[in-house]
mmCIF file of C-alpha atoms in Angstrom:
data_model
loop_
_atom_site.group_PDB
_atom_site.id
_atom_site.type_symbol
_atom_site.label_atom_id
_atom_site.label_comp_id
_atom_site.label_asym_id
_atom_site.label_seq_id
_atom_site.Cartn_x
_atom_site.Cartn_y
_atom_site.Cartn_z
ATOM 1 C CA UNK A 15 -23.033 123.318 103.509
ATOM 2 C CA UNK A 16 -25.327 125.888 105.162
ATOM 3 C CA UNK A 17 -23.544 129.220 105.441
ATOM 4 C CA UNK A 18 -25.276 130.414 108.609
ATOM 5 C CA UNK A 19 -24.198 127.317 110.561
ATOM 6 C CA UNK A 20 -20.497 127.776 109.809
ATOM 7 C CA UNK A 21 -17.801 129.737 111.633
ATOM 8 C CA UNK A 22 -15.988 132.082 109.280
ATOM 9 C CA UNK A 23 -12.573 130.356 109.376
ATOM 10 C CA UNK A 24 -14.249 127.121 108.301
ATOM 11 C CA UNK A 25 -15.620 128.757 105.149
ATOM 12 C CA UNK A 26 -12.188 129.724 103.809
ATOM 13 C CA UNK A 27 -11.610 126.395 102.095
ATOM 14 C CA UNK A 28 -14.984 126.539 100.351
ATOM 15 C CA UNK A 29 -14.372 129.967 98.892
ATOM 16 C CA UNK A 30 -10.893 128.915 97.821
ATOM 17 C CA UNK A 31 -12.143 125.859 95.966
ATOM 18 C CA UNK A 32 -15.741 126.554 94.856
ATOM 19 C CA UNK A 33 -17.505 129.405 93.082
ATOM 20 C CA UNK A 34 -21.207 128.431 93.293
ATOM 21 C CA UNK A 35 -23.895 129.235 95.841
ATOM 22 C CA UNK A 36 -27.591 128.440 96.192
ATOM 23 C CA UNK A 37 -29.849 131.254 97.410
ATOM 24 C CA UNK A 38 -33.373 130.160 98.429
ATOM 25 C CA UNK A 39 -36.171 132.701 97.983
ATOM 26 C CA UNK A 40 -39.893 132.564 98.579
ATOM 27 C CA UNK A 41 -42.599 134.671 100.132
ATOM 28 C CA UNK A 42 -44.678 135.222 103.245
ATOM 29 C CA UNK A 43 -48.214 135.434 101.919
ATOM 30 C CA UNK A 44 -51.606 133.828 102.107
ATOM 31 C CA UNK A 45 -51.856 130.285 100.797
ATOM 32 C CA UNK A 46 -55.535 129.731 101.471
ATOM 33 C CA UNK A 47 -57.217 128.479 104.633
ATOM 34 C CA UNK A 48 -55.149 125.276 104.805
ATOM 35 C CA UNK A 49 -51.480 126.205 104.296
ATOM 36 C CA UNK A 50 -49.064 128.426 106.254
ATOM 37 C CA UNK A 51 -48.112 131.852 104.989
ATOM 38 C CA UNK A 52 -44.519 130.645 104.831
ATOM 39 C CA UNK A 53 -45.344 127.940 102.251
ATOM 40 C CA UNK A 54 -43.148 129.313 99.485
ATOM 41 C CA UNK A 55 -40.067 130.079 101.531
ATOM 42 C CA UNK A 56 -40.332 126.752 103.390
ATOM 43 C CA UNK A 57 -40.385 124.915 100.061
ATOM 44 C CA UNK A 58 -37.505 126.950 98.619
ATOM 45 C CA UNK A 59 -35.329 126.416 101.674
ATOM 46 C CA UNK A 60 -36.026 122.673 101.707
ATOM 47 C CA UNK A 61 -34.927 122.285 98.090
ATOM 48 C CA UNK A 62 -31.851 124.466 98.481
ATOM 49 C CA UNK A 63 -30.639 122.816 101.666
ATOM 50 C CA UNK A 64 -31.244 119.307 100.355
ATOM 51 C CA UNK A 65 -29.362 120.063 97.148
ATOM 52 C CA UNK A 66 -26.529 121.602 99.172
ATOM 53 C CA UNK A 67 -26.424 118.514 101.381
ATOM 54 C CA UNK A 68 -26.169 116.227 98.355
ATOM 55 C CA UNK A 69 -23.542 118.281 96.524
ATOM 56 C CA UNK A 70 -21.587 120.135 99.242
ATOM 57 C CA UNK A 71 -22.303 123.437 97.513
ATOM 58 C CA UNK A 72 -22.988 126.454 99.677
ATOM 59 C CA UNK A 73 -26.563 127.369 100.679
ATOM 60 C CA UNK A 74 -27.268 130.832 102.053
ATOM 61 C CA UNK A 75 -30.037 131.870 104.458
ATOM 62 C CA UNK A 76 -33.470 132.218 102.883
ATOM 63 C CA UNK A 77 -35.082 135.385 101.565
ATOM 64 C CA UNK A 78 -38.501 134.959 103.152
ATOM 65 C CA UNK A 79 -40.436 137.989 101.846
ATOM 66 C CA UNK A 80 -40.912 138.446 98.122
ATOM 67 C CA UNK A 81 -42.958 140.423 95.596
ATOM 68 C CA UNK A 82 -46.492 139.624 96.777
ATOM 69 C CA UNK A 83 -48.717 142.721 96.618
ATOM 70 C CA UNK A 84 -51.237 140.710 94.576
ATOM 71 C CA UNK A 85 -52.096 138.800 97.779
ATOM 72 C CA UNK A 86 -52.333 141.866 100.027
ATOM 73 C CA UNK A 87 -56.086 141.652 100.666
ATOM 74 C CA UNK A 88 -55.595 138.550 102.827
ATOM 75 C CA UNK A 89 -54.535 138.829 106.472
ATOM 76 C CA UNK A 90 -50.830 138.635 107.203
ATOM 77 C CA UNK A 91 -49.455 138.841 103.662
ATOM 78 C CA UNK A 92 -46.108 140.648 103.565
ATOM 79 C CA UNK A 93 -44.405 141.958 100.464
ATOM 80 C CA UNK A 94 -41.492 144.013 99.200
ATOM 81 C CA UNK A 95 -41.978 146.537 96.429
ATOM 82 C CA UNK A 96 -40.434 145.177 93.248
ATOM 83 C CA UNK A 97 -37.585 147.727 92.922
ATOM 84 C CA UNK A 98 -36.610 147.229 96.579
ATOM 85 C CA UNK A 99 -36.669 143.446 96.160
ATOM 86 C CA UNK A 100 -34.477 143.578 93.062
ATOM 87 C CA UNK A 101 -31.975 145.899 94.717
ATOM 88 C CA UNK A 102 -31.859 143.779 97.870
ATOM 89 C CA UNK A 103 -31.273 140.513 96.018
ATOM 90 C CA UNK A 104 -28.633 142.129 93.828
ATOM 91 C CA UNK A 105 -26.897 143.533 96.898
ATOM 92 C CA UNK A 106 -26.801 140.248 98.792
ATOM 93 C CA UNK A 107 -25.579 138.468 95.658
ATOM 94 C CA UNK A 108 -22.762 140.983 95.348
ATOM 95 C CA UNK A 109 -21.871 140.100 98.956
ATOM 96 C CA UNK A 110 -21.193 136.604 97.660
ATOM 97 C CA UNK A 111 -19.133 137.825 94.722
ATOM 98 C CA UNK A 112 -16.929 139.726 97.176
ATOM 99 C CA UNK A 113 -16.004 136.358 98.687
ATOM 100 C CA UNK A 114 -15.315 134.778 95.302
ATOM 101 C CA UNK A 115 -18.684 133.366 94.199
ATOM 102 C CA UNK A 116 -19.305 133.992 90.504
ATOM 103 C CA UNK A 117 -22.311 131.771 89.817
ATOM 104 C CA UNK A 118 -25.572 131.614 91.763
ATOM 105 C CA UNK A 119 -28.749 129.562 91.575
ATOM 106 C CA UNK A 120 -31.782 131.412 92.917
ATOM 107 C CA UNK A 121 -33.826 128.521 94.302
ATOM 108 C CA UNK A 122 -37.210 130.179 93.985
ATOM 109 C CA UNK A 123 -40.654 128.953 95.021
ATOM 110 C CA UNK A 124 -42.764 132.069 94.405
ATOM 111 C CA UNK A 125 -44.068 132.992 90.973
ATOM 112 C CA UNK A 126 -44.141 136.697 91.815
ATOM 113 C CA UNK A 127 -40.352 136.706 92.155
ATOM 114 C CA UNK A 128 -39.531 135.199 88.762
ATOM 115 C CA UNK A 129 -39.325 138.243 86.488
ATOM 116 C CA UNK A 130 -37.444 140.222 89.132
ATOM 117 C CA UNK A 131 -34.849 137.511 89.700
ATOM 118 C CA UNK A 132 -34.346 137.341 85.949
ATOM 119 C CA UNK A 133 -33.727 141.089 85.923
ATOM 120 C CA UNK A 134 -31.190 140.814 88.761
ATOM 121 C CA UNK A 135 -29.470 137.989 86.918
ATOM 122 C CA UNK A 136 -29.201 140.166 83.825
ATOM 123 C CA UNK A 137 -27.683 143.040 85.819
ATOM 124 C CA UNK A 138 -25.050 140.796 87.363
ATOM 125 C CA UNK A 139 -24.219 139.109 84.067
ATOM 126 C CA UNK A 140 -24.049 142.354 82.098
ATOM 127 C CA UNK A 141 -21.648 143.787 84.670
ATOM 128 C CA UNK A 142 -19.483 140.675 84.405
ATOM 129 C CA UNK A 143 -19.623 140.023 88.149
ATOM 130 C CA UNK A 144 -21.651 136.807 88.295
ATOM 131 C CA UNK A 145 -23.937 134.467 86.400
ATOM 132 C CA UNK A 146 -27.134 134.102 88.426
ATOM 133 C CA UNK A 147 -30.161 132.135 87.235
ATOM 134 C CA UNK A 148 -33.631 131.562 88.639
ATOM 135 C CA UNK A 149 -34.817 127.981 89.232
ATOM 136 C CA UNK A 150 -38.481 127.204 89.966
ATOM 137 C CA UNK A 151 -39.077 123.693 91.243
ATOM 138 C CA UNK A 152 -42.316 122.913 89.391
ATOM 139 C CA UNK A 153 -40.879 124.189 86.100
ATOM 140 C CA UNK A 154 -38.195 121.515 86.394
ATOM 141 C CA UNK A 155 -40.706 118.635 86.503
ATOM 142 C CA UNK A 156 -43.781 119.749 84.501
ATOM 143 C CA UNK A 157 -44.593 116.263 83.193
ATOM 144 C CA UNK A 158 -44.665 114.784 86.690
ATOM 145 C CA UNK A 159 -46.885 117.593 87.988
ATOM 146 C CA UNK A 160 -49.347 116.972 85.147
ATOM 147 C CA UNK A 161 -49.209 113.227 85.735
ATOM 148 C CA UNK A 162 -49.886 113.462 89.469
ATOM 149 C CA UNK A 163 -52.609 116.144 89.539
ATOM 150 C CA UNK A 164 -55.578 116.791 87.263
ATOM 151 C CA UNK A 165 -55.984 120.345 88.648
ATOM 152 C CA UNK A 166 -52.593 121.363 90.095
ATOM 153 C CA UNK A 167 -53.372 125.076 90.381
ATOM 154 C CA UNK A 168 -50.632 127.695 90.233
ATOM 155 C CA UNK A 169 -51.090 128.893 93.844
ATOM 156 C CA UNK A 170 -52.017 127.039 97.022
ATOM 157 C CA UNK A 171 -53.101 124.014 94.987
ATOM 158 C CA UNK A 172 -52.378 120.330 95.502
ATOM 159 C CA UNK A 173 -48.751 120.520 94.364
ATOM 160 C CA UNK A 174 -47.810 123.027 97.086
ATOM 161 C CA UNK A 175 -50.131 121.337 99.546
ATOM 162 C CA UNK A 176 -48.493 117.965 98.908
ATOM 163 C CA UNK A 177 -45.023 119.386 99.417
ATOM 164 C CA UNK A 178 -45.930 120.975 102.753
ATOM 165 C CA UNK A 179 -47.696 117.774 103.816
ATOM 166 C CA UNK A 180 -44.404 116.009 103.108
ATOM 167 C CA UNK A 181 -42.032 118.612 104.547
ATOM 168 C CA UNK A 182 -44.051 120.139 107.399
ATOM 169 C CA UNK A 183 -47.198 118.065 108.001
ATOM 170 C CA UNK A 184 -47.857 119.799 111.311
ATOM 171 C CA UNK A 185 -48.460 123.087 109.462
ATOM 172 C CA UNK A 186 -51.205 121.792 107.145
ATOM 173 C CA UNK A 187 -54.877 122.075 108.128
ATOM 174 C CA UNK A 188 -55.996 118.830 106.499
ATOM 175 C CA UNK A 189 -59.528 119.367 107.786
ATOM 176 C CA UNK A 190 -59.799 122.447 105.551
ATOM 177 C CA UNK A 191 -58.843 120.914 102.204
ATOM 178 C CA UNK A 192 -62.423 120.645 100.961
ATOM 179 C CA UNK A 193 -63.133 124.215 102.054
ATOM 180 C CA UNK A 194 -60.021 125.376 100.227
ATOM 181 C CA UNK A 195 -61.186 123.674 97.030
ATOM 182 C CA UNK A 196 -64.827 124.760 97.300
ATOM 183 C CA UNK A 197 -64.022 128.351 98.228
ATOM 184 C CA UNK A 198 -61.363 128.870 95.576
ATOM 185 C CA UNK A 199 -61.008 128.434 91.835
ATOM 186 C CA UNK A 200 -60.442 124.836 90.732
ATOM 187 C CA UNK A 201 -60.030 125.076 86.953
ATOM 188 C CA UNK A 202 -57.710 128.000 86.325
ATOM 189 C CA UNK A 203 -56.908 127.231 82.690
ATOM 190 C CA UNK A 204 -60.547 127.424 81.619
ATOM 191 C CA UNK A 205 -61.501 130.339 83.867
ATOM 192 C CA UNK A 206 -63.457 132.821 81.691
ATOM 193 C CA UNK A 207 -62.132 135.820 83.611
ATOM 194 C CA UNK A 208 -58.459 135.053 83.014
ATOM 195 C CA UNK A 209 -58.317 136.824 79.655
ATOM 196 C CA UNK A 210 -60.446 139.438 77.945
ATOM 197 C CA UNK A 211 -59.809 139.797 74.212
ATOM 198 C CA UNK A 212 -56.232 138.670 74.798
ATOM 199 C CA UNK A 213 -55.598 140.936 77.798
ATOM 200 C CA UNK A 214 -55.073 139.909 81.414
ATOM 201 C CA UNK A 215 -57.631 142.094 83.181
ATOM 202 C CA UNK A 216 -56.907 141.059 86.774
ATOM 203 C CA UNK A 217 -54.193 142.253 89.141
ATOM 204 C CA UNK A 218 -54.890 140.544 92.463
ATOM 205 C CA UNK A 219 -55.499 136.940 93.473
ATOM 206 C CA UNK A 220 -58.807 137.884 95.061
ATOM 207 C CA UNK A 221 -60.082 139.039 91.665
ATOM 208 C CA UNK A 222 -60.307 135.375 90.649
ATOM 209 C CA UNK A 223 -60.481 133.334 93.854
ATOM 210 C CA UNK A 224 -62.398 134.382 96.983
ATOM 211 C CA UNK A 225 -60.163 132.437 99.395
ATOM 212 C CA UNK A 226 -56.918 133.015 97.518
ATOM 213 C CA UNK A 227 -56.136 129.558 96.118
ATOM 214 C CA UNK A 228 -56.473 127.606 92.897
ATOM 215 C CA UNK A 229 -56.706 123.910 92.018
ATOM 216 C CA UNK A 230 -58.099 120.873 93.836
ATOM 217 C CA UNK A 231 -56.430 120.677 97.244
ATOM 218 C CA UNK A 232 -58.193 117.407 98.114
ATOM 219 C CA UNK A 233 -55.938 115.678 95.574
ATOM 220 C CA UNK A 234 -52.866 116.328 97.736
ATOM 221 C CA UNK A 235 -50.983 113.693 99.751
ATOM 222 C CA UNK A 236 -47.628 113.580 101.508
ATOM 223 C CA UNK A 237 -46.643 110.634 99.311
ATOM 224 C CA UNK A 238 -47.146 112.770 96.186
ATOM 225 C CA UNK A 239 -45.183 115.532 97.853
ATOM 226 C CA UNK A 240 -42.302 113.143 98.387
ATOM 227 C CA UNK A 241 -42.294 112.210 94.709
ATOM 228 C CA UNK A 242 -42.236 115.869 93.692
ATOM 229 C CA UNK A 243 -39.486 116.683 96.165
ATOM 230 C CA UNK A 244 -37.187 113.875 95.062
ATOM 231 C CA UNK A 245 -37.693 114.516 91.351
ATOM 232 C CA UNK A 246 -37.198 118.280 91.553
ATOM 233 C CA UNK A 247 -34.216 117.979 93.916
ATOM 234 C CA UNK A 248 -32.569 115.708 91.375
ATOM 235 C CA UNK A 249 -33.112 118.376 88.714
ATOM 236 C CA UNK A 250 -31.636 121.051 90.966
ATOM 237 C CA UNK A 251 -28.568 118.932 91.703
ATOM 238 C CA UNK A 252 -28.036 118.377 87.985
ATOM 239 C CA UNK A 253 -28.376 122.124 87.348
ATOM 240 C CA UNK A 254 -25.755 122.905 89.999
ATOM 241 C CA UNK A 255 -23.332 120.370 88.585
ATOM 242 C CA UNK A 256 -23.859 121.744 85.074
ATOM 243 C CA UNK A 257 -23.352 125.339 86.172
ATOM 244 C CA UNK A 258 -20.294 124.528 88.252
ATOM 245 C CA UNK A 259 -18.715 122.834 85.264
ATOM 246 C CA UNK A 260 -19.097 125.804 82.898
ATOM 247 C CA UNK A 261 -16.079 128.014 82.255
ATOM 248 C CA UNK A 262 -17.017 131.511 83.357
ATOM 249 C CA UNK A 263 -16.146 132.993 79.958
ATOM 250 C CA UNK A 264 -18.935 130.854 78.468
ATOM 251 C CA UNK A 265 -21.480 132.468 80.802
ATOM 252 C CA UNK A 266 -20.779 136.154 80.221
ATOM 253 C CA UNK A 267 -22.427 138.178 77.413
ATOM 254 C CA UNK A 268 -21.184 137.607 73.878
ATOM 255 C CA UNK A 269 -19.247 140.360 72.125
ATOM 256 C CA UNK A 270 -21.053 142.669 69.694
ATOM 257 C CA UNK A 271 -21.120 141.263 66.167
#
């Protein structure tokens, strides 16, 4: 069920009977010369709405701008300052608790949001109002990602490219895949500038990759994207079913010893 499509009287039964909601979050930021700036929020919304369709759980509208100042040097990147993002997500989640939701899955597709969603989840749990957890699609299927791609890249690489080729093929510049690979950083894990004596010395994407992306984009196909989408959606559905089945008292903080 997609909240924004429903008339309010038709939502009464859901809030009477269910207590779980999916909240998709992503970003609006550069994803190299070949992918749209909406890559992350398009992926997050696709997973959340598909899982909602398969389970009948509630899916909210998508948070389309995230914590992305590390991509600011590239045209069009938008971002929210981290404190403002955390407060906004907490506020909209509390909107849901007002209606009776007490468990939330943040369906996230942007790495820059992760630590902040975890912090919001802690606030909500510590207050006893809701149990909210962050879910990142590629973290749910790491073995498949490694099997499918030799250089997946953490940003704008073949895994994200494949998903957008599958979900929104009209938004992918397939004629720029080689340029994306050749103008970016292919082998992130062995990049000598990633660490200096154990310290991360970079702050922005452009410090490591001139065109903003990592990995080998020429390894992407829509067929691979379909495999990723099905496998990760299955994981998300299982997570929702698990969370829905937990008694709320098992989700709140333990008492002091």
